[in-house]
XYZ file of C-alpha atoms in Angstrom:
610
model
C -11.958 -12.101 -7.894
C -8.245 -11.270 -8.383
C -6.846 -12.286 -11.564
C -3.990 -14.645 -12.300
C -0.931 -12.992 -13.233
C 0.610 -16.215 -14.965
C -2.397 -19.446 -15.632
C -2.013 -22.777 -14.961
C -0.799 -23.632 -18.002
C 2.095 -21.677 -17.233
C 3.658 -24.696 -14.730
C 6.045 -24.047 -12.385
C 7.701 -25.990 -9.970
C 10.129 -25.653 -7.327
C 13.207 -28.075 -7.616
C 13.739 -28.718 -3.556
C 17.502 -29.412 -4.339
C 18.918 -26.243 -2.925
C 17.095 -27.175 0.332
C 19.288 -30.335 1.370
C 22.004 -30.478 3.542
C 24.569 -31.609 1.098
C 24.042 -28.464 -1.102
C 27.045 -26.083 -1.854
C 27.181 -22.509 -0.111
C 27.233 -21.416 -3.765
C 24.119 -23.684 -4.259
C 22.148 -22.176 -1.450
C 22.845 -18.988 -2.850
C 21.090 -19.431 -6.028
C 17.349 -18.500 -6.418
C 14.971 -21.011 -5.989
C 14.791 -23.110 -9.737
C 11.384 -23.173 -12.028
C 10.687 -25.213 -14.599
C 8.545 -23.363 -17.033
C 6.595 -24.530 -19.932
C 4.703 -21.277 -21.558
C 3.174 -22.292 -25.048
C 2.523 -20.021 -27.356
C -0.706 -21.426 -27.598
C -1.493 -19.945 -23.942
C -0.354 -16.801 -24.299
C -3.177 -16.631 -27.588
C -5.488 -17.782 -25.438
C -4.649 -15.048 -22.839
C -4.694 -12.700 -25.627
C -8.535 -12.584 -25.790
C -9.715 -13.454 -22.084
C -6.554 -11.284 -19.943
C -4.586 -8.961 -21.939
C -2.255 -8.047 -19.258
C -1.841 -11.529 -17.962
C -0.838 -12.043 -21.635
C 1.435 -9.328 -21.790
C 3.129 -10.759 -18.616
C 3.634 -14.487 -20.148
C 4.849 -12.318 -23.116
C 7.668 -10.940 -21.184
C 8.545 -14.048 -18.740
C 8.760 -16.125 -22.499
C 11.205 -13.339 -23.801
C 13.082 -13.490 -20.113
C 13.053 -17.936 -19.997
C 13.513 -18.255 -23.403
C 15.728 -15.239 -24.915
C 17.303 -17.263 -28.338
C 13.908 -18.043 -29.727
C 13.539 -18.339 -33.572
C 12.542 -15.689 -35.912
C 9.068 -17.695 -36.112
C 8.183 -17.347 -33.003
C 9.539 -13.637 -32.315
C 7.051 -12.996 -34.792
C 4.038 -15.011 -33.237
C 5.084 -13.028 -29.617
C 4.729 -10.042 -31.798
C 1.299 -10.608 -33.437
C -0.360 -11.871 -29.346
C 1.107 -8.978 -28.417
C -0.681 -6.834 -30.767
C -3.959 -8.787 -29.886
C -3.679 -8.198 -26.493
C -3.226 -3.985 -26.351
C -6.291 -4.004 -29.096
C -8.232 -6.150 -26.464
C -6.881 -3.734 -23.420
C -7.957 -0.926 -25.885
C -11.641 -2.593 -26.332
C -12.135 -3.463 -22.536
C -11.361 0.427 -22.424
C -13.853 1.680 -24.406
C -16.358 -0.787 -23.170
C -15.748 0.377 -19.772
C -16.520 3.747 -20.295
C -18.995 3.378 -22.347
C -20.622 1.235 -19.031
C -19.565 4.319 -16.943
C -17.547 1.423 -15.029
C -14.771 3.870 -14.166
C -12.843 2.595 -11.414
C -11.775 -0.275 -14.019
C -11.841 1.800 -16.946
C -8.923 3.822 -15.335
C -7.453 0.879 -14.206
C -7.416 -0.433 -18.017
C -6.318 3.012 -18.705
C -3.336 3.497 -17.221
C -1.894 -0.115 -18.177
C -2.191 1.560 -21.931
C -0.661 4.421 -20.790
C 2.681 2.325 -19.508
C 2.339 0.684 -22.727
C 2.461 4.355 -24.312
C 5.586 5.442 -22.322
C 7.187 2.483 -22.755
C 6.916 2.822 -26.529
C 5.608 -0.290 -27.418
C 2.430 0.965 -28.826
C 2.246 0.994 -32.654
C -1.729 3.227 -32.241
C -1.887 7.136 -31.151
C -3.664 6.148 -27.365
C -5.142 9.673 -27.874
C -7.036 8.943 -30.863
C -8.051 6.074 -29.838
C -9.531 6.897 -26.357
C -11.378 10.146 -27.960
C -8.742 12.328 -26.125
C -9.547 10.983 -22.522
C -6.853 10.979 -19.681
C -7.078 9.671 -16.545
C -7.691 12.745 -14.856
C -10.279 13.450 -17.264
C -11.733 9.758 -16.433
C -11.664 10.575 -12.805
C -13.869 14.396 -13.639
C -16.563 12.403 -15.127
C -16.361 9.768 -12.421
C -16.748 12.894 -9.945
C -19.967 14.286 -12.525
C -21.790 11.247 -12.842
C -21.485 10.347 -8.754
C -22.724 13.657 -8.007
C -26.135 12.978 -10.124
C -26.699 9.750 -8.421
C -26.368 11.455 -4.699
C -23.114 9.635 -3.702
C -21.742 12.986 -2.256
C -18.709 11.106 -0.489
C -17.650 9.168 -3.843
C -18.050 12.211 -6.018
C -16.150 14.363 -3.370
C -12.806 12.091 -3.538
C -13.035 11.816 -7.311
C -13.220 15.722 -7.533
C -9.930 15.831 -5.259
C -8.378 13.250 -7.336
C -9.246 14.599 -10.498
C -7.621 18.050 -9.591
C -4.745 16.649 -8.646
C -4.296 14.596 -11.300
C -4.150 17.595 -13.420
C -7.409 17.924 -14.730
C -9.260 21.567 -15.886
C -11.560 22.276 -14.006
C -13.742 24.977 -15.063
C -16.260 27.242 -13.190
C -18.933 25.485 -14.977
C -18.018 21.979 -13.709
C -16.990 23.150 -10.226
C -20.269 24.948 -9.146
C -22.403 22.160 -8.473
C -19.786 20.711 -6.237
C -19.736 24.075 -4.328
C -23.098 24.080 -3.744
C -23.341 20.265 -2.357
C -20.660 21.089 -0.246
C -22.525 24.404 1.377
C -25.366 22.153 1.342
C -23.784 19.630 3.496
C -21.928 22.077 5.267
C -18.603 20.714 4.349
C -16.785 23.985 4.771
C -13.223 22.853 3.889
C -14.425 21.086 1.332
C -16.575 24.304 0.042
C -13.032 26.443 0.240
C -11.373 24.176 -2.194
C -13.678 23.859 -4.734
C -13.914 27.446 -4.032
C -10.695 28.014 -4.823
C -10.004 25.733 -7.690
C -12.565 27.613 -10.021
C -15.097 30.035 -8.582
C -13.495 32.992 -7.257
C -14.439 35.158 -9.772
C -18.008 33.244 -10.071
C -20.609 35.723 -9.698
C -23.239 32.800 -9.260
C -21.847 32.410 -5.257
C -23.842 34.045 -3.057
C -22.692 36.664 -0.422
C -24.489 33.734 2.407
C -21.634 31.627 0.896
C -18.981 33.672 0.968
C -19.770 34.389 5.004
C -19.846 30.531 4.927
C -16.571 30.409 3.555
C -14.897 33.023 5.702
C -15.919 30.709 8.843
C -13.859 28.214 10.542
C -14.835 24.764 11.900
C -14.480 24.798 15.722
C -12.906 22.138 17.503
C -16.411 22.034 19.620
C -17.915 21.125 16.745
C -15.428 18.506 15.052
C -15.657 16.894 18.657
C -19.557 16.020 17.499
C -18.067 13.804 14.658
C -15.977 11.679 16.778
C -17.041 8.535 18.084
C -16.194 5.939 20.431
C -15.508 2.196 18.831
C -16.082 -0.382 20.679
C -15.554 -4.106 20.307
C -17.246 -6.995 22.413
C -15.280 -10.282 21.888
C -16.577 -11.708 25.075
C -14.541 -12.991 27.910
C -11.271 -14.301 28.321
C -9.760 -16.562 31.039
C -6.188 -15.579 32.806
C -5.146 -18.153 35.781
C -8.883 -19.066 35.958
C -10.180 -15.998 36.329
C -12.780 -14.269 33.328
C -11.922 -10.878 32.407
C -14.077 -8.846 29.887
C -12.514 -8.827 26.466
C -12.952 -5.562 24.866
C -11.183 -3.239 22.227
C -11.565 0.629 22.128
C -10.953 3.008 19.590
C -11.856 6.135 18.117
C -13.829 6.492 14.538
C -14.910 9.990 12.958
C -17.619 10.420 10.379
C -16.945 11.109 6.504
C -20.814 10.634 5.489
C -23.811 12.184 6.496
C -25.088 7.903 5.645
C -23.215 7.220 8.298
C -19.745 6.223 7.294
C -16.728 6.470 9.700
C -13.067 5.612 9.630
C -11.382 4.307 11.799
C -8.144 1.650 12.107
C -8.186 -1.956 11.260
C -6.170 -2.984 14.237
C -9.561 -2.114 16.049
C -12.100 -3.595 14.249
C -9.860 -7.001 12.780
C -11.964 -9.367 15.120
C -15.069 -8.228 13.086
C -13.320 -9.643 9.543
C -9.963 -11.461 10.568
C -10.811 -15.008 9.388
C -8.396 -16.527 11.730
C -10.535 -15.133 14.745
C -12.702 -17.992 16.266
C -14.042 -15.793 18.805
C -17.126 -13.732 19.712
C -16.735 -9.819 17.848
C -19.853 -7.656 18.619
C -19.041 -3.910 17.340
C -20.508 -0.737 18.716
C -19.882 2.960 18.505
C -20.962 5.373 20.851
C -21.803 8.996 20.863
C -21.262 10.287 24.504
C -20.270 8.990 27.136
C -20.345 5.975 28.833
C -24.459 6.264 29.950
C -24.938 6.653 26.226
C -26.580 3.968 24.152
C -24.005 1.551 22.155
C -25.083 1.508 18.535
C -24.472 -1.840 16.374
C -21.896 -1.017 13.776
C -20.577 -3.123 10.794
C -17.446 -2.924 9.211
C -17.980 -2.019 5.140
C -14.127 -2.034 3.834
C -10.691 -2.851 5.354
C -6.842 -2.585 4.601
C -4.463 -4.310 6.786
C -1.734 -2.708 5.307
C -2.620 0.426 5.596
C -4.358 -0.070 9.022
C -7.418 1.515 7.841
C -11.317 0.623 7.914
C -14.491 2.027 6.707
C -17.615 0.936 9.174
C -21.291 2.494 9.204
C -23.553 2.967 11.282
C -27.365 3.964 11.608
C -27.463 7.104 12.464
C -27.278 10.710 10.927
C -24.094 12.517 12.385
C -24.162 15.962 13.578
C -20.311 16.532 12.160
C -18.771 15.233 9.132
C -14.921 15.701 8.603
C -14.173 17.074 5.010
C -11.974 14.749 3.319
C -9.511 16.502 0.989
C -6.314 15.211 1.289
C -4.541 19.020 0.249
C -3.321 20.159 3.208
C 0.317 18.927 3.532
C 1.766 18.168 7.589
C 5.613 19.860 8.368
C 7.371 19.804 10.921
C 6.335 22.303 13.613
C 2.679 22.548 12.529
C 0.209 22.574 15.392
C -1.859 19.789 15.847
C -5.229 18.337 17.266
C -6.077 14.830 17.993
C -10.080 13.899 18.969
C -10.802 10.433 20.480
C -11.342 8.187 23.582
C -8.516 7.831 25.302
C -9.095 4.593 27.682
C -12.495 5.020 27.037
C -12.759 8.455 28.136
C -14.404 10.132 25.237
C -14.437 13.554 23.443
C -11.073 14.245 24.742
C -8.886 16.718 22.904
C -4.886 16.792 22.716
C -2.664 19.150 21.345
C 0.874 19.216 19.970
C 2.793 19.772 17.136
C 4.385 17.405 14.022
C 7.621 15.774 15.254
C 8.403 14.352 12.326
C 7.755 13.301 8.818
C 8.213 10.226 6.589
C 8.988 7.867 9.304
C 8.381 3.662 7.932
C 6.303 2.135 10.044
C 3.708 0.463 7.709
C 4.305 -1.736 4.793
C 3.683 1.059 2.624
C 4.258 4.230 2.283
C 5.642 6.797 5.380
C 3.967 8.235 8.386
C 3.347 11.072 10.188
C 4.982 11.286 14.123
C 3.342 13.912 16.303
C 3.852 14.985 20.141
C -0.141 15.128 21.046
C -0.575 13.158 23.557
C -1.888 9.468 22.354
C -3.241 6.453 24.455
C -4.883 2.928 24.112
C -7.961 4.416 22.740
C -7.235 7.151 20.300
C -6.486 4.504 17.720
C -8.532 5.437 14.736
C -9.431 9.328 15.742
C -8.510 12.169 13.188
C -5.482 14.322 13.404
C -6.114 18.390 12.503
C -4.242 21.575 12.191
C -5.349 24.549 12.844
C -7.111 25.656 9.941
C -9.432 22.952 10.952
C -8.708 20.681 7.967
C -7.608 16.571 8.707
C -3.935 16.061 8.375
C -4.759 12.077 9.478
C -5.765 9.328 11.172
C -4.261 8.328 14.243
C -3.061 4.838 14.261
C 0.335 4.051 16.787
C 2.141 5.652 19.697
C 5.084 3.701 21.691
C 3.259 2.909 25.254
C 6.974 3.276 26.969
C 7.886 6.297 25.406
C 5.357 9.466 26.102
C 5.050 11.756 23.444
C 5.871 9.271 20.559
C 2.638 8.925 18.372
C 1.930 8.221 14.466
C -0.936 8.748 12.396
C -1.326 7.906 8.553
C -1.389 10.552 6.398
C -5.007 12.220 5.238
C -3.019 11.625 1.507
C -2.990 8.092 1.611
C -6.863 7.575 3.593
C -8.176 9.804 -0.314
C -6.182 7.600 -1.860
C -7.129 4.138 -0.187
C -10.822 5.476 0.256
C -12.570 4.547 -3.246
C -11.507 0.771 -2.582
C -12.455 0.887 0.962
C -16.050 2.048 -0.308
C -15.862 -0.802 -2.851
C -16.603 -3.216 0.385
C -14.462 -5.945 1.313
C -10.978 -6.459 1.922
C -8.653 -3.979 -0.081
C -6.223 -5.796 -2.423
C -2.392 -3.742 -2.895
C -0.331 -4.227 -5.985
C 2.795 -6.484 -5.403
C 6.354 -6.957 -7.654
C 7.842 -8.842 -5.127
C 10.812 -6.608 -4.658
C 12.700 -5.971 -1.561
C 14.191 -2.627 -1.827
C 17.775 -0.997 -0.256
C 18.264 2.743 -0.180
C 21.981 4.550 0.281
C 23.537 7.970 -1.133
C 23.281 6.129 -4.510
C 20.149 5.306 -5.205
C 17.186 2.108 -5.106
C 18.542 -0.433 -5.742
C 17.145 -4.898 -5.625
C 17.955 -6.308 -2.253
C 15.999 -9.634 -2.689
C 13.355 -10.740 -5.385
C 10.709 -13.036 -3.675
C 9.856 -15.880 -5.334
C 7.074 -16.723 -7.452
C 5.726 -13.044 -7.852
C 5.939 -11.292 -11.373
C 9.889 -9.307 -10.899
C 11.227 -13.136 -10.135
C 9.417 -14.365 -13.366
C 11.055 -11.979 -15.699
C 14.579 -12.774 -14.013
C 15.346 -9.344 -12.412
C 18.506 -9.183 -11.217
C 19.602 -8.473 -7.638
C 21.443 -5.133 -6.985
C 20.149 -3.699 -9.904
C 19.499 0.178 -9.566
C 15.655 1.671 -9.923
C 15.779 5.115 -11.645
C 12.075 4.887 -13.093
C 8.710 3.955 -12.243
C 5.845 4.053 -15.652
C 8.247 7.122 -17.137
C 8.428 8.924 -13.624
C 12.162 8.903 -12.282
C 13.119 8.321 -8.723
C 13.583 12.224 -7.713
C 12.585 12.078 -3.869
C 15.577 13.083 -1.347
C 17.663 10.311 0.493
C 15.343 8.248 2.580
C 12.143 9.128 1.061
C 12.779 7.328 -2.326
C 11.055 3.997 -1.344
C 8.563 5.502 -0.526
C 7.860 7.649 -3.105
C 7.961 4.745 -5.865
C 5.144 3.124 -3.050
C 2.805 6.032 -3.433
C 3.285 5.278 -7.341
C 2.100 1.715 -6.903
C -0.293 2.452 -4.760
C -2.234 4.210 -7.477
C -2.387 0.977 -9.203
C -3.903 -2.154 -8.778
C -3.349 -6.050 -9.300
C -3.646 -6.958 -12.573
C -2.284 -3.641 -14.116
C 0.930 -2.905 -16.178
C 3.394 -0.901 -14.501
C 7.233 -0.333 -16.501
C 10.281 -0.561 -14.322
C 13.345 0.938 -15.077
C 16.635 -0.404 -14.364
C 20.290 1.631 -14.125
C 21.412 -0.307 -17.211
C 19.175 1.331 -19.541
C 16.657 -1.986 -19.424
C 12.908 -1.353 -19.197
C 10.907 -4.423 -17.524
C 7.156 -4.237 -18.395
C 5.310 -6.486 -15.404
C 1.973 -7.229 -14.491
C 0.703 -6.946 -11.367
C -0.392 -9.473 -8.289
C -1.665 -9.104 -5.512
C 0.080 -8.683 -2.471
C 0.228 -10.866 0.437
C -0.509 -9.559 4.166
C 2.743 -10.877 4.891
C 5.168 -10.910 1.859
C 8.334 -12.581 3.870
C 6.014 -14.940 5.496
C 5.382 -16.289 1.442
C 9.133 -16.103 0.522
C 10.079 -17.948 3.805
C 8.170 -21.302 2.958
C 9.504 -21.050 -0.772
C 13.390 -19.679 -0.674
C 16.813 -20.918 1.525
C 17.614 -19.359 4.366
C 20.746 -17.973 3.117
C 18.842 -15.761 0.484
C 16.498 -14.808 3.161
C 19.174 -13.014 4.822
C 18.919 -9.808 2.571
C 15.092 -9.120 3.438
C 15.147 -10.081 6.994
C 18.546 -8.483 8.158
C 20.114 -6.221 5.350
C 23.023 -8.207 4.293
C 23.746 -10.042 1.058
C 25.985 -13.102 1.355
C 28.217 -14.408 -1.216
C 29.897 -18.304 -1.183
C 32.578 -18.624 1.317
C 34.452 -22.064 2.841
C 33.327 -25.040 4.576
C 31.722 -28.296 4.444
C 28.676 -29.017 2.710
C 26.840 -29.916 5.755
C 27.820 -26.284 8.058
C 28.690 -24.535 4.218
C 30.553 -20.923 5.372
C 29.319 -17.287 3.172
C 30.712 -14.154 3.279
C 28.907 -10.616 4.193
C 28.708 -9.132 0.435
C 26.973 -6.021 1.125
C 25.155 -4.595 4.599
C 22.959 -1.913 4.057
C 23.300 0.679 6.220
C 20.602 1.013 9.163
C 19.936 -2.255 9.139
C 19.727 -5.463 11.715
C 23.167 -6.623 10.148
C 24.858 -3.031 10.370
C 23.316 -2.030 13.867
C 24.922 -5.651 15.120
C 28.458 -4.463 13.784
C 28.544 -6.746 10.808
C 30.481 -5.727 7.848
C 31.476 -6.468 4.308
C 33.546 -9.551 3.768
C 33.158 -11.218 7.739
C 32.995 -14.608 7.111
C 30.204 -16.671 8.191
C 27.832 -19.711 9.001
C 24.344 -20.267 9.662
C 23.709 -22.302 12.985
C 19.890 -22.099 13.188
C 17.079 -20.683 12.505
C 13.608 -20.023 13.301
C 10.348 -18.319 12.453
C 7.345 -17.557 14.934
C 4.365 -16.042 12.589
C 2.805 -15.650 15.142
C 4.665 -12.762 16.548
C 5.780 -11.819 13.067
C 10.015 -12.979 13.331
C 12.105 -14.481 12.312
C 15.734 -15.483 14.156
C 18.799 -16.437 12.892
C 21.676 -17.628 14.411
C 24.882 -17.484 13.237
C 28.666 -17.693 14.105
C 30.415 -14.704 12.688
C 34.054 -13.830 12.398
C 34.567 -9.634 13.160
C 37.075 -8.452 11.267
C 36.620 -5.451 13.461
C 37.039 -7.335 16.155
C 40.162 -8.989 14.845
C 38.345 -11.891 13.349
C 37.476 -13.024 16.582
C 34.810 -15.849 15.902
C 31.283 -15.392 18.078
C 28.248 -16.398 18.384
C 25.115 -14.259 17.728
C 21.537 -13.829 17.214
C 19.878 -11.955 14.795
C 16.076 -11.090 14.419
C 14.178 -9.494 12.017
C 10.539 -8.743 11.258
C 8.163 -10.573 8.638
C 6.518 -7.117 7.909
C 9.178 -4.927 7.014
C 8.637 -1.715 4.781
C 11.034 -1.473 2.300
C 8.911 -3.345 -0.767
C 7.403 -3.249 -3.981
């Protein structure tokens, strides 16, 4: 079960005043009010059952109540202290149990903890000299005793890229699974990471080594997804209701990925209907084999199902090889059903936001209803991705997620169920400048604290924001997503403040949350890019002026600007079809003030958060 960022004894309550008609532009403008009664009492309590959830009521007590007594600094102070020795305990416990997924998790809230100098104890010490790349070796070791090739695999991957020494010692055994397995890609990096000096491999491995994967081959690893949800009825006619999709396999147990957009029917709660999966091997005379779905990310549009059967092809995945622009390409899958086929082109482009998360891959391989869920490879025979989008209207225009972020989201796909994403509650703007707060959503742990809007990002846990212009969001995602809910992370702001927050968990829809909770008005810097500040008018139509527009967004490609006065006429969501519309009459100063009337729209899912 997630874990409660703030308890119930931490009350909070939204005063609906800034909701009515007769409120002030000025009024509508201000964030949502709380009434907040944390007791120091609590946050003992806390101390001993959730350390970071203590920490957390720690911080929102310092940010609600800032002019508190010497007394009860002093009683903050000493919970505090109780809480990092019971983070430090949980630690050791952890992996002592050989629990390691949470031991790193407790880990690395004691390493923000450490960077944020707030620790009074030498974490070192302490933790017997552990890091978490050292963690994640042993993780790697002790899955590769109990046969869980796949699990120790990733955490090898992870490990090295974490930093960790690897020596020939520790590396062998992983060579030899993976020339056991035949995982040649796999083979060539542990390979290379510590054994190519090793006079223990073989001259039968080395030939092994020196071979290459042929597409013929990878094409025996790829499977066709399909998904029975019965019939549906158009103008009174039935019509057979089916999905395709494309699924390759990671596991010689039987373990494929594929998208989540394909297999949602199977797990989607909201579905009512009939959802039968399949995959198939061959073609269309082949036999459909039943197929569960194990783990599944929304966000990411990514799944993990299994099925029955002992694959003749596994894909390697590594996660090393790095897509640019230009590079060849391969995409394997079903194409309207018609299976095994093979495209080729090369990477359009990088770092484009189309998921919540994190950037994507755009390729020119030809992609149709079908492909969804197929791998993406370069010529060296290694995955580059999965693919996951193309625009139907526009040929040539196809996405895939990065092979990066599948290693990455992989270990809590395995873990069954859906996978839970870390969430601040921050809506982020980029320009030449910087990151900086577009909108903080309420009731999520940056609101709490009383983070500021506009204030500039320049640090995430003691990393600073060094990606070029248009890649920074993203990069402070692929930070986050390392975490998960419950964990410290420490946020640094332009102004030399450092916010230490908990984690929660993030909603499937984060604007859908904020939109049943916060005034329109203040919704208007999420939705459309553009931050208004009080204007004129009656408090029944109250009139705001255009602040800020970010550049690139709704507000700046409708030809909206700093300082046009305005007022809100209507608006509307449809959750449904994830949007929201606003409509507003506007006075251009471009266009010589000339007051019209327009409609904007904006998406619930958009991909600038944190």
């Amino acid at each position: 079960m997630p874990r409660k960022i703030i308890p119930l004894s931490v009350s909070m309550f939204i005063i609906a005043g800034v909701f009515f008609s007769c409120a002030t532009a000025a009024q509508r403008l201000e964030p949502p009010q709380y009434t907040i009664d944390v007791r120091l009492s609590d946050i003992e309590r806390l101390a001993d059952s959730d350390p970071t959830a203590a920490i957390q009521a720690i911080e929102v007590f310092k940010a609600r109540y800032p002019n508190v007594d010497v007394t009860q600094q002093e009683a903050l102070e000493t919970q505090f202290q109780r809480a990092v020795t019971k983070l430090l305990d949980d630690t050791k416990k952890a992996v002592t149990a050989k629990e390691w997924n949470r031991a790193r998790s407790l880990f690395r809230s004691l390493a923000v903890l450490g960077s944020s100098k707030v620790l009074s104890i030498d974490l070192s010490m302490e933790l017997s000299g552990f890091t978490e790349a050292g963690l994640l070796l042993l993780q790697a070791e002790h899955y590769l005793s109990q046969g869980k090739n796949l699990e120790a695999f990733l955490s090898l991957v992870q490990a090295s890229q974490s930093g960790a020494s690897i020596n020939a010692d520790q590396a062998y055994p992983f060579f030899k699974r993976a020339v056991e397995l035949k995982l040649r890609p796999l083979a060539q990096f542990v390979y290379t990471l510590a054994l190519q000096s090793d006079s223990r491999v073989e001259e039968s491995d080395r030939l092994f080594l020196q071979g290459r994967d042929t597409t013929a081959e990878m094409i025996r690893g790829v499977a066709t997804v399909l998904v029975d949800r019965g019939l549906r009825i158009e103008k009174g006619r039935s019509y057979a209701d089916r999905v395709l999709g494309s699924a390759f396999f990671i596991d010689k147990s039987g373990l494929l990925i594929t998208n989540y957009h394909v297999i949602s029917s199977e797990v989607d709660p909201e579905y009512n209907g009939i959802s039968r999966m399949f995959i198939r091997l061959g073609d269309a005379t082949s036999p459909r084999i039943p197929a569960k779905v194990i783990g599944w990310d929304p966000i990411m549009d990514l799944a993990v199902i299994k099925a029955e059967v002992v694959p003749e092809y596994v894909f390697s995945v590594i996660g090393t090889d790095v897509a640019q622009v230009g590079d060849k390409v391969y995409a394997i899958g079903s194409p309207a059903g018609l299976e095994k086929t093979v495209t080729s082109g090369i990477i359009s482009a990088l770092n484009r936001r189309l998921l919540q998360l994190g950037d994507v891959i755009q390729l020119d391989a030809a992609v149709n209803h079908g492909n969804s869920g197929g791998p993406v490879i370069n010529e060296r025979g290694n995955l580059l991705g999965v693919v996951f989008a193309g625009i139907e209207q526009f040929q040539g225009i196809n996405f895939a997620v990065p092979v990066q972020r599948l290693v990455s989201a992989l270990p809590a796909l395995l873990s069954g169920g859906q996978v839970e994403r870390p969430w601040l509650g921050l809506v982020l703007g980029e320009d030449r400048d910087g990151v900086s707060i577009l909108y903080v959503a309420p009731k999520t742990p940056a609101f709490e604290q009383n983070m500021p809007l506009e204030s500039e990002i320049v640090g995430l846990n003691g990393n600073g924001v060094e990606a070029p212009q248009g890649q920074r969001i993203a990069s402070l995602q692929d930070q986050l997503l390392l975490c998960q809910p419950g964990e410290l992370v420490s946020l640094e702001t332009k102004d030399g403040k450092k916010w230490l927050l908990t984690l929660a968990k993030r909603p499937q829809k984060p604007l859908a949350e904020a939109i049943k909770l916060d005034t329109k008005e203040r919704l208007t810097a999420p939705l459309f890019g553009m931050i208004l500040s009080p204007g004129f008018g009656s408090s029944l139509t109250p009139q705001f002026q255009i602040k800020k527009v970010l550049r690139g967004s709704i507000a700046d490609e409708s030809g909206l600007s700093e300082n046009d006065p305005l007022s809100i006429q209507g608006f509307t969501v449809d959750e449904k079809q994830g949007v929201a519309y606003m409509d507003i009459s506007i006075k251009k100063r471009k266009m010589g003030f000339l007051e019209v009337m327009m409609r904007l729209y904006g998406y619930l899912e958009i991909p600038d958060t944190l």
